[in-house]
Coordinates of C-alpha atoms in Angstrom, one line a residue:
Chain O
M1 CA 83.7 205.6 165.7
N2 CA 86.6 204.8 163.5
K3 CA 86.3 202.1 160.8
N4 CA 88.7 200.5 158.4
V5 CA 87.3 201.3 155.0
L6 CA 89.0 199.8 151.9
F7 CA 88.2 201.0 148.4
I8 CA 89.2 198.6 145.5
M9 CA 89.8 200.1 142.1
R10 CA 89.5 197.5 139.3
R11 CA 88.8 199.6 136.3
A12 CA 91.0 201.2 133.7
P13 CA 91.0 205.0 133.2
H14 CA 89.1 206.9 130.6
A15 CA 86.0 204.7 130.8
G16 CA 83.4 207.1 132.2
N17 CA 83.6 209.1 135.4
H18 CA 83.4 206.1 137.7
A19 CA 87.0 206.5 139.0
H20 CA 86.5 210.2 139.7
E21 CA 83.2 209.6 141.6
T22 CA 84.9 206.8 143.6
L23 CA 87.7 209.2 144.5
D24 CA 85.1 211.7 145.7
A25 CA 83.8 209.0 148.0
V26 CA 87.3 208.1 149.2
M27 CA 88.0 211.7 150.1
T28 CA 84.6 212.1 151.9
V29 CA 85.2 209.0 154.0
A30 CA 88.7 210.3 154.8
A31 CA 87.3 213.7 155.8
F32 CA 85.1 211.9 158.4
D33 CA 88.3 210.6 160.1
Q34 CA 87.9 207.0 159.1
S35 CA 90.9 204.8 158.2
V36 CA 90.9 204.8 154.5
R37 CA 93.0 202.6 152.2
V38 CA 92.9 202.2 148.4
L39 CA 93.8 198.9 146.7
F40 CA 94.5 198.9 142.9
V41 CA 94.0 195.5 141.3
D42 CA 93.3 194.1 137.8
D43 CA 92.8 196.9 135.2
G44 CA 92.6 199.4 138.1
V45 CA 96.4 199.5 138.1
F46 CA 96.3 201.3 134.7
Q47 CA 94.8 204.3 136.6
L48 CA 98.3 204.9 138.1
K49 CA 100.3 204.5 134.8
K50 CA 102.5 207.5 134.4
D51 CA 102.9 209.6 131.3
Q52 CA 99.2 209.4 130.3
D53 CA 98.3 212.0 127.8
P54 CA 94.6 212.0 127.1
A55 CA 94.6 215.4 125.3
A56 CA 94.1 213.7 121.9
I57 CA 91.0 211.8 123.1
G58 CA 89.5 214.9 124.6
L59 CA 89.5 213.6 128.2
K60 CA 91.1 214.8 131.4
H61 CA 94.3 213.7 133.2
V62 CA 93.6 211.3 136.0
A63 CA 96.9 211.6 137.8
P64 CA 96.0 214.9 139.6
W65 CA 93.0 213.2 141.2
F66 CA 95.1 210.4 142.6
Q67 CA 97.8 212.9 143.7
A68 CA 95.1 214.8 145.7
L69 CA 94.6 211.7 147.9
R70 CA 97.7 212.7 149.9
I71 CA 96.1 216.1 150.7
Y72 CA 93.1 214.3 152.2
G73 CA 95.3 212.2 154.4
V74 CA 95.0 209.0 152.4
H75 CA 98.5 207.6 152.4
E76 CA 97.9 203.9 152.3
L77 CA 97.8 203.0 148.6
F78 CA 98.3 199.3 147.7
V79 CA 98.9 197.7 144.3
E80 CA 98.8 194.0 143.6
A81 CA 102.2 192.9 142.1
E82 CA 100.6 190.2 139.8
S83 CA 98.1 192.8 138.4
L84 CA 101.1 194.8 137.3
S85 CA 103.2 191.9 135.9
E86 CA 100.2 190.5 134.0
R87 CA 100.0 193.9 132.2
S88 CA 103.7 194.2 131.5
L89 CA 104.0 197.0 134.2
G90 CA 106.4 197.5 137.0
E91 CA 106.5 199.8 140.0
D92 CA 108.6 202.3 138.0
D93 CA 105.6 202.8 135.6
L94 CA 103.4 204.2 138.3
S95 CA 102.7 207.9 138.9
L96 CA 102.6 207.6 142.8
P97 CA 104.5 205.8 145.4
V98 CA 102.6 202.7 146.5
Q99 CA 102.9 199.6 148.7
L100 CA 103.2 196.4 146.6
L101 CA 101.3 193.3 147.8
Q102 CA 101.5 189.8 146.4
R103 CA 98.2 188.2 145.4
D104 CA 98.4 185.9 148.4
Q105 CA 98.7 188.9 150.7
I106 CA 95.4 190.4 149.5
A107 CA 93.3 188.1 151.7
G108 CA 95.1 189.5 154.8
L109 CA 94.3 193.1 153.8
L110 CA 90.6 192.2 153.1
G111 CA 90.2 190.4 156.3
S112 CA 91.2 193.4 158.4
Q113 CA 88.5 195.7 156.9
D114 CA 85.1 196.7 158.3
V115 CA 83.9 198.0 155.0
I116 CA 85.0 197.1 151.4
L117 CA 83.8 199.1 148.5
T118 CA 84.6 198.3 144.9
S119 CA 84.7 200.3 141.7
Chain Q
M1 CA 87.4 188.0 160.4
S2 CA 86.0 186.6 157.3
V3 CA 84.7 188.2 154.1
L4 CA 81.6 187.5 152.0
H5 CA 82.7 187.8 148.3
I6 CA 79.8 188.5 146.0
V7 CA 80.4 187.7 142.3
N8 CA 77.8 188.7 139.7
R9 CA 79.6 188.3 136.3
S10 CA 79.4 185.3 134.0
P11 CA 82.7 183.4 134.1
C12 CA 82.6 183.4 130.3
E13 CA 82.6 187.2 130.2
S14 CA 84.8 188.2 133.1
R15 CA 87.7 186.9 135.3
S16 CA 86.0 188.2 138.4
L17 CA 85.3 184.8 139.9
E18 CA 88.8 183.4 139.2
L19 CA 90.5 186.5 140.7
C20 CA 88.1 186.5 143.7
L21 CA 88.9 182.9 144.4
A22 CA 92.6 183.6 144.2
R23 CA 92.3 186.5 146.7
A24 CA 89.8 184.9 149.2
A25 CA 91.1 183.7 152.6
A26 CA 90.4 180.3 154.1
G27 CA 87.0 180.6 155.9
D28 CA 85.6 183.2 153.5
T29 CA 82.4 182.6 151.5
V30 CA 82.0 183.2 147.8
L31 CA 78.4 183.8 146.7
L32 CA 77.5 183.5 143.0
I33 CA 74.6 185.8 142.0
E34 CA 73.1 187.1 138.8
N35 CA 75.1 186.0 135.7
A36 CA 77.8 184.4 137.9
V37 CA 75.4 181.5 138.7
Y38 CA 76.4 180.0 135.3
A39 CA 79.7 179.2 137.0
A40 CA 78.0 176.9 139.4
M41 CA 77.0 174.4 136.7
R42 CA 78.8 171.1 136.3
D43 CA 81.4 171.3 133.5
S44 CA 81.2 175.2 133.5
I45 CA 84.3 177.0 132.5
A46 CA 84.9 177.8 136.2
A47 CA 84.1 174.3 137.5
R48 CA 87.8 173.3 138.1
Q49 CA 88.6 176.6 139.8
I50 CA 85.6 176.2 142.1
E51 CA 86.4 172.5 142.9
T52 CA 90.0 173.5 143.8
A53 CA 88.8 176.2 146.1
L54 CA 86.1 174.2 147.9
G55 CA 87.2 173.0 151.3
R56 CA 89.2 176.1 151.8
I57 CA 86.3 178.5 150.9
A58 CA 82.6 178.0 151.0
V59 CA 80.7 178.6 147.8
C60 CA 77.0 179.3 147.5
V61 CA 74.7 180.1 144.6
L62 CA 71.6 182.2 144.7
E63 CA 68.6 180.0 143.9
P64 CA 66.2 182.6 142.5
D65 CA 69.0 183.6 140.0
L66 CA 69.3 180.0 138.9
A67 CA 65.6 179.7 138.4
A68 CA 65.4 182.9 136.5
R69 CA 67.9 181.5 134.0
G70 CA 66.1 178.2 133.5
F71 CA 68.3 176.1 135.9
A72 CA 65.9 175.5 138.8
A73 CA 66.0 171.8 138.1
A74 CA 69.7 171.6 137.3
A75 CA 72.2 170.2 139.9
P76 CA 75.0 172.6 140.6
L77 CA 78.6 171.4 141.3
E78 CA 78.8 169.2 144.3
G79 CA 79.8 171.2 147.4
I80 CA 78.0 174.4 146.3
A81 CA 75.1 175.3 148.6
R82 CA 71.9 176.7 147.1
I83 CA 70.5 179.6 149.1
D84 CA 67.7 182.1 148.9
Y85 CA 67.6 185.9 149.7
A86 CA 67.1 185.1 153.4
G87 CA 70.3 183.0 153.2
F88 CA 72.1 185.9 151.4
V89 CA 71.1 188.2 154.3
E90 CA 72.3 185.6 156.8
L91 CA 75.7 185.3 155.1
S92 CA 76.1 189.1 155.2
V93 CA 75.4 189.0 158.9
A94 CA 77.8 186.2 159.5
H95 CA 80.7 187.9 157.8
R96 CA 82.4 191.1 158.9
A97 CA 82.6 192.7 155.5
A98 CA 81.0 192.1 152.1
L99 CA 82.9 192.6 148.9
S100 CA 81.2 192.9 145.5
W101 CA 83.5 191.9 142.7
C102 CA 81.5 193.6 140.0
Chain S
M1 CA 71.5 194.2 162.8
K2 CA 71.9 197.6 161.0
F3 CA 72.7 197.6 157.3
A4 CA 73.9 200.3 154.9
I5 CA 73.3 199.6 151.3
Q6 CA 74.9 201.1 148.2
V7 CA 73.4 200.7 144.7
N8 CA 75.7 201.7 141.8
S9 CA 73.9 200.5 138.7
S10 CA 71.0 201.7 136.7
P11 CA 68.0 199.3 136.4
Y12 CA 68.3 199.7 132.6
Q13 CA 71.9 198.4 132.7
S14 CA 72.0 195.3 135.0
Q15 CA 70.2 193.2 137.5
A16 CA 72.1 194.8 140.4
S17 CA 69.3 197.1 141.6
A18 CA 66.7 194.4 141.5
T19 CA 69.0 192.2 143.6
A20 CA 69.6 195.1 146.0
Y21 CA 65.8 195.5 146.3
Q22 CA 65.2 191.8 147.1
F23 CA 68.1 191.9 149.6
V24 CA 66.7 195.0 151.4
E25 CA 63.1 193.7 151.4
T26 CA 64.3 190.4 152.9
A27 CA 66.5 192.0 155.5
L28 CA 63.6 194.2 156.7
R29 CA 61.2 191.2 156.8
K30 CA 63.8 189.3 158.9
G31 CA 63.8 192.1 161.5
H32 CA 67.0 193.8 160.5
Q33 CA 67.2 197.6 160.2
V34 CA 68.3 199.4 157.0
V35 CA 69.9 202.7 158.0
R36 CA 70.1 204.1 154.5
V37 CA 70.1 203.0 150.8
F38 CA 72.5 205.3 149.0
F39 CA 72.3 205.4 145.2
Y40 CA 75.6 206.4 143.6
H41 CA 77.1 206.4 140.1
E42 CA 74.5 205.1 137.6
G43 CA 72.5 204.0 140.6
I44 CA 70.7 207.4 140.7
Y45 CA 68.6 206.2 137.8
N46 CA 66.7 204.0 140.2
G47 CA 65.1 207.0 141.8
L48 CA 63.9 209.0 138.9
H49 CA 60.2 209.5 138.4
D50 CA 59.4 207.3 135.3
A51 CA 56.6 209.4 133.8
A52 CA 56.6 207.4 130.5
S53 CA 55.8 203.9 131.8
A54 CA 52.1 202.9 132.2
D55 CA 50.7 202.1 135.6
D56 CA 50.6 198.4 135.1
D57 CA 54.3 198.3 134.0
W58 CA 56.7 197.0 136.6
S59 CA 59.0 199.7 137.8
I60 CA 61.9 199.4 140.2
A61 CA 61.4 203.1 141.3
R62 CA 57.8 202.3 142.3
C63 CA 59.1 199.1 144.2
W64 CA 61.6 201.3 146.1
S65 CA 59.0 204.0 146.8
A66 CA 56.5 201.4 148.2
L67 CA 59.3 200.0 150.4
A68 CA 60.2 203.4 151.7
K69 CA 56.6 204.1 152.5
D70 CA 56.0 200.8 154.3
H71 CA 59.2 200.7 156.3
D72 CA 60.2 204.4 156.6
I73 CA 63.6 203.7 155.1
D74 CA 65.9 206.5 153.9
L75 CA 66.5 206.3 150.1
V76 CA 69.1 208.8 149.1
L77 CA 70.2 209.8 145.6
C78 CA 73.7 211.2 145.6
I79 CA 73.2 214.9 144.7
S80 CA 76.5 215.3 142.9
A81 CA 76.1 212.1 140.8
A82 CA 72.6 213.3 139.9
Q83 CA 73.8 216.7 138.9
Q84 CA 76.5 215.2 136.7
R85 CA 73.8 213.2 134.9
G86 CA 71.7 216.2 134.2
L87 CA 69.1 216.0 136.9
P88 CA 68.0 219.6 137.6
V89 CA 69.1 220.3 141.2
A90 CA 68.6 223.7 142.5
E91 CA 70.5 225.0 145.6
T92 CA 67.2 225.1 147.4
A93 CA 66.1 221.7 146.2
G94 CA 65.5 220.4 149.7
H95 CA 63.3 223.3 150.7
T96 CA 61.1 223.9 147.8
G97 CA 60.7 220.4 146.5
K98 CA 60.4 221.9 143.1
A99 CA 63.8 220.8 141.8
E100 CA 63.1 217.3 143.1
S101 CA 60.1 216.9 140.8
N102 CA 62.0 214.3 138.8
V103 CA 62.7 212.3 141.9
A104 CA 60.4 209.4 142.6
E105 CA 58.4 209.4 145.8
G106 CA 60.3 208.3 148.9
F107 CA 63.7 209.3 147.5
H108 CA 65.6 212.5 148.3
L109 CA 68.8 214.1 147.2
A110 CA 71.7 214.4 149.6
G111 CA 75.5 214.4 149.6
L112 CA 78.2 211.8 150.1
G113 CA 78.3 212.8 153.8
Q114 CA 75.0 211.0 154.2
W115 CA 76.7 207.8 152.9
V116 CA 79.6 208.1 155.2
D117 CA 77.2 208.7 158.1
A118 CA 75.4 205.4 157.1
I119 CA 78.7 203.5 156.9
I120 CA 79.7 204.6 160.3
T121 CA 76.3 203.8 161.9
A122 CA 75.8 200.5 160.3
D123 CA 77.0 197.0 161.4
R124 CA 77.2 195.8 157.8
V125 CA 77.7 197.5 154.5
V126 CA 76.7 195.8 151.3
S127 CA 77.1 197.3 147.8
F128 CA 75.4 196.2 144.6
G129 CA 76.5 196.8 141.0
G130 CA 79.3 199.0 139.8

């Protein structure tokens, strides 16, 4: 059975290993041939900020984790436009190509899901 | 199909409720649990946002969480339904997906 | 109706696991089926054997254990999340039971595949904490 599963990323990077574990779950769900989508909202959009250099804080780069999503067949990445603009970010600041959604379009995405998991 | 939005953060600590209300569709339900029950009080910091959303979205508050915080006798905002855990289970049956804005 | 439940917070950190327990207990009492409760992220701390607390102390792990015993529900601690947090997990954990000595009664260790299996099987998925 194929289900629509949406993961919502709401947390900034470098705050524990939550994001990494969530991506493990994203990839596992994708490996079971479910329809997986990832939505970045709120501080979660900072995960995709390009040019991150965490060497000086002794932590790992997060960009490779997100780039690996493509290998697992997860191509539908959504970012809420207002979450970017509220953080002085634009689409050009992101490390991956994404689909932008306006805040009032989020309800439509949520309404078409069988399972919604947040992180 | 509608979504059950579960909010558990105090509106004084987090914007979760405000952002959830902005992203919920007409016909969705927002359930306030744990520290989010403070939002259900009259004159709370979130009262205006909730009043604006009511009518478009149903808002419920989890009674045992109100009682645990000393608000068993307090009247929540008009239009907010008080429910127990059985009501929580019923809401999750009635909506296709549940979303925890934690 | 069939539920799959995810618990993502430790009982020492937030109310989320207590809420999850009340939800699961009520759903079972109302005649629903709980396919699996999957403990992920800090949620794995719900299923550790709490040797330090006295018998009369309330413990969420003991509540979950009792629920598993009474209703035969599947309580799964994510094996990779548990390993990350230092729980000794041998490759043979499932067979010898030895490495699972820190795991409270009624819980067992398994991979994310078990969670996906629960998602696919269930009619409803509800997650608590994060």
